[in-house]
CSV table of C-alpha atoms in Angstrom, one decimal:
chain,number,residue,atom,x,y,z
A,1,UNK,CA,23.8,84.6,133.4
A,2,UNK,CA,20.4,84.4,135.1
A,3,UNK,CA,18.4,82.3,137.5
A,4,UNK,CA,15.3,83.7,135.8
A,5,UNK,CA,13.8,81.8,132.8
A,6,UNK,CA,13.7,83.6,129.5
A,7,UNK,CA,9.8,83.8,130.0
A,8,UNK,CA,10.3,85.2,133.6
A,9,UNK,CA,12.7,87.9,132.5
A,10,UNK,CA,10.3,88.9,129.5
A,11,UNK,CA,7.3,88.9,131.9
A,12,UNK,CA,9.1,91.0,134.4
A,13,UNK,CA,10.3,93.6,131.9
A,14,UNK,CA,6.8,93.6,130.2
A,15,UNK,CA,4.9,93.9,133.5
A,16,UNK,CA,7.1,95.8,135.8
A,17,UNK,CA,10.3,97.4,134.3
A,18,UNK,CA,8.7,99.1,131.3
A,19,UNK,CA,5.8,100.5,133.5
A,20,UNK,CA,8.2,102.0,136.0
A,21,UNK,CA,10.2,103.5,133.1
A,22,UNK,CA,6.8,105.0,131.7
A,23,UNK,CA,6.0,106.5,135.0
A,24,UNK,CA,9.5,107.7,135.8
A,25,UNK,CA,10.1,109.4,132.5
A,26,UNK,CA,6.5,110.1,131.5
A,27,UNK,CA,6.7,108.4,128.1
A,28,UNK,CA,3.4,107.9,126.2
A,29,UNK,CA,2.1,107.2,122.7
A,30,UNK,CA,0.2,109.8,120.8
A,31,UNK,CA,0.1,112.1,117.8
A,32,UNK,CA,1.5,109.6,115.4
A,33,UNK,CA,4.4,108.7,117.7
A,34,UNK,CA,4.9,105.4,119.4
A,35,UNK,CA,7.5,106.5,122.1
A,36,UNK,CA,6.1,104.2,124.8
A,37,UNK,CA,6.0,101.2,122.3
A,38,UNK,CA,9.6,101.9,121.2
A,39,UNK,CA,10.8,102.0,124.7
A,40,UNK,CA,8.9,98.8,125.6
A,41,UNK,CA,10.6,96.9,122.9
A,42,UNK,CA,14.2,98.3,123.4
A,43,UNK,CA,14.0,97.9,127.2
A,44,UNK,CA,12.6,94.3,127.1
A,45,UNK,CA,15.1,93.3,124.5
A,46,UNK,CA,17.9,94.7,126.5
A,47,UNK,CA,16.8,93.0,129.5
A,48,UNK,CA,16.6,89.7,127.7
A,49,UNK,CA,20.0,90.0,126.1
A,50,UNK,CA,21.5,91.2,129.4
A,51,UNK,CA,20.2,88.3,131.4
A,52,UNK,CA,20.3,85.5,128.9
A,53,UNK,CA,23.0,86.3,126.4
A,54,UNK,CA,23.1,87.9,123.0
A,55,UNK,CA,22.0,85.0,120.8
A,56,UNK,CA,19.2,83.8,123.1
A,57,UNK,CA,17.9,87.2,123.8
A,58,UNK,CA,17.8,88.4,120.2
A,59,UNK,CA,16.3,85.2,119.0
A,60,UNK,CA,13.5,85.7,121.4
A,61,UNK,CA,12.8,89.2,120.1
A,62,UNK,CA,12.9,88.0,116.5
A,63,UNK,CA,10.5,85.1,117.1
A,64,UNK,CA,8.2,87.3,119.0
A,65,UNK,CA,8.0,89.7,115.9
A,66,UNK,CA,7.6,86.9,113.4
A,67,UNK,CA,4.8,85.4,115.6
A,68,UNK,CA,3.0,88.8,115.8
A,69,UNK,CA,3.0,89.2,111.9
A,70,UNK,CA,1.2,86.1,111.5
A,71,UNK,CA,-1.1,85.8,114.5
A,72,UNK,CA,-1.8,89.2,115.8
A,73,UNK,CA,-4.5,90.7,113.8
A,74,UNK,CA,-3.8,94.3,115.1
A,75,UNK,CA,-0.2,94.2,114.1
A,76,UNK,CA,0.9,95.2,110.7
A,77,UNK,CA,4.1,94.2,109.0
A,78,UNK,CA,5.3,97.8,109.2
A,79,UNK,CA,4.6,97.7,113.0
A,80,UNK,CA,6.6,94.4,113.3
A,81,UNK,CA,9.5,95.9,111.3
A,82,UNK,CA,9.6,98.9,113.6
A,83,UNK,CA,9.3,96.7,116.7
A,84,UNK,CA,12.2,94.6,115.5
A,85,UNK,CA,14.3,97.6,114.8
A,86,UNK,CA,13.8,98.8,118.3
A,87,UNK,CA,14.5,95.2,119.6
A,88,UNK,CA,17.8,95.5,117.8
A,89,UNK,CA,18.7,98.7,119.4
A,90,UNK,CA,17.8,97.3,122.9
A,91,UNK,CA,20.2,94.3,122.1
A,92,UNK,CA,22.9,96.8,121.2
A,93,UNK,CA,22.2,98.7,124.5
A,94,UNK,CA,22.6,95.5,126.5
A,95,UNK,CA,25.8,94.5,124.5
A,96,UNK,CA,27.2,98.0,125.3
A,97,UNK,CA,26.2,97.6,129.0
A,98,UNK,CA,27.8,94.2,129.4
A,99,UNK,CA,31.0,95.2,127.6
A,100,UNK,CA,31.2,98.3,129.9
A,101,UNK,CA,30.4,96.1,133.0
A,102,UNK,CA,27.4,98.2,133.9
A,103,UNK,CA,24.6,97.0,136.3
A,104,UNK,CA,21.4,95.8,134.8
A,105,UNK,CA,19.7,98.9,136.3
A,106,UNK,CA,21.8,101.0,133.9
A,107,UNK,CA,19.6,99.7,131.0
A,108,UNK,CA,16.8,102.3,131.9
A,109,UNK,CA,19.2,105.2,131.5
A,110,UNK,CA,20.7,103.9,128.4
A,111,UNK,CA,17.4,103.3,126.7
A,112,UNK,CA,16.2,106.9,127.8
A,113,UNK,CA,19.4,108.2,126.1
A,114,UNK,CA,18.6,106.3,123.0
A,115,UNK,CA,15.1,107.7,123.0
A,116,UNK,CA,16.3,111.3,123.7
A,117,UNK,CA,18.9,111.0,120.9
A,118,UNK,CA,16.4,109.6,118.3
A,119,UNK,CA,17.9,106.2,118.1
A,120,UNK,CA,14.7,104.4,118.6
A,121,UNK,CA,12.1,104.3,115.8
A,122,UNK,CA,9.1,106.1,117.2
A,123,UNK,CA,7.2,107.3,114.1
A,124,UNK,CA,4.4,104.9,113.2
A,125,UNK,CA,5.0,104.9,109.6
A,126,UNK,CA,7.6,107.5,108.7
A,127,UNK,CA,11.0,106.4,110.0
A,128,UNK,CA,13.3,105.7,107.0
A,129,UNK,CA,15.3,103.1,109.0
A,130,UNK,CA,12.3,100.8,109.3
A,131,UNK,CA,12.3,98.8,106.0
A,132,UNK,CA,12.5,95.2,104.9
A,133,UNK,CA,16.0,95.8,103.6
A,134,UNK,CA,17.2,96.9,106.9
A,135,UNK,CA,15.5,94.1,108.8
A,136,UNK,CA,16.9,91.5,106.5
A,137,UNK,CA,20.3,92.8,106.0
A,138,UNK,CA,20.4,94.7,109.2
A,139,UNK,CA,22.8,97.2,110.6
A,140,UNK,CA,25.8,96.2,112.8
A,141,UNK,CA,24.7,96.3,116.4
A,142,UNK,CA,27.5,98.8,117.2
A,143,UNK,CA,26.0,101.1,114.6
A,144,UNK,CA,22.7,101.2,116.4
A,145,UNK,CA,24.0,102.2,120.0
A,146,UNK,CA,27.5,103.1,120.7
A,147,UNK,CA,27.1,104.4,124.3
A,148,UNK,CA,25.7,107.6,125.7
C-alpha cells in the first residue's frame, strides 16, 4: 500500500493532482455542467483507493459526502449524491488500474477517458443516474467503469 496517510493522499490529490489535470485537459465548470467537480471527485477517489485499498478509500469518500450534507451549507443533497456517484466511478477506475497492474499515473488517463465517455455525472441536476435509489442500492463497481 502507501507510506502516505489517507489525509496526505487526499490533500495531494485535492491540491496538486486535480489542478494538474484541470490545466492539462482544460476542464472547467460552467453552463450547468460540473465537469471539473466530477473529475475532482473521481480522481481523488481513485487515488485514495489506489493508495489505501478499496474499503478504506471508498469509506473515506462516503464519509466525506455524508459530512458535507450535514455541515456544508452550500452543498445540497443532490450535489452530494452526484459527488458520491463520481466517487464510486473513481473507485471503480482504481480497481481496474490495480487489477490491470497499471501505475498510479494512469489514473489521470482513465478518469479523462471516463469523462469523455460520459461515465461521470456532470450535469448539476439532470443526470438520471444520480438518485437516492442508486446511491443506496448502488451499481456494481464493474458496471461503472470497465476499462478504456
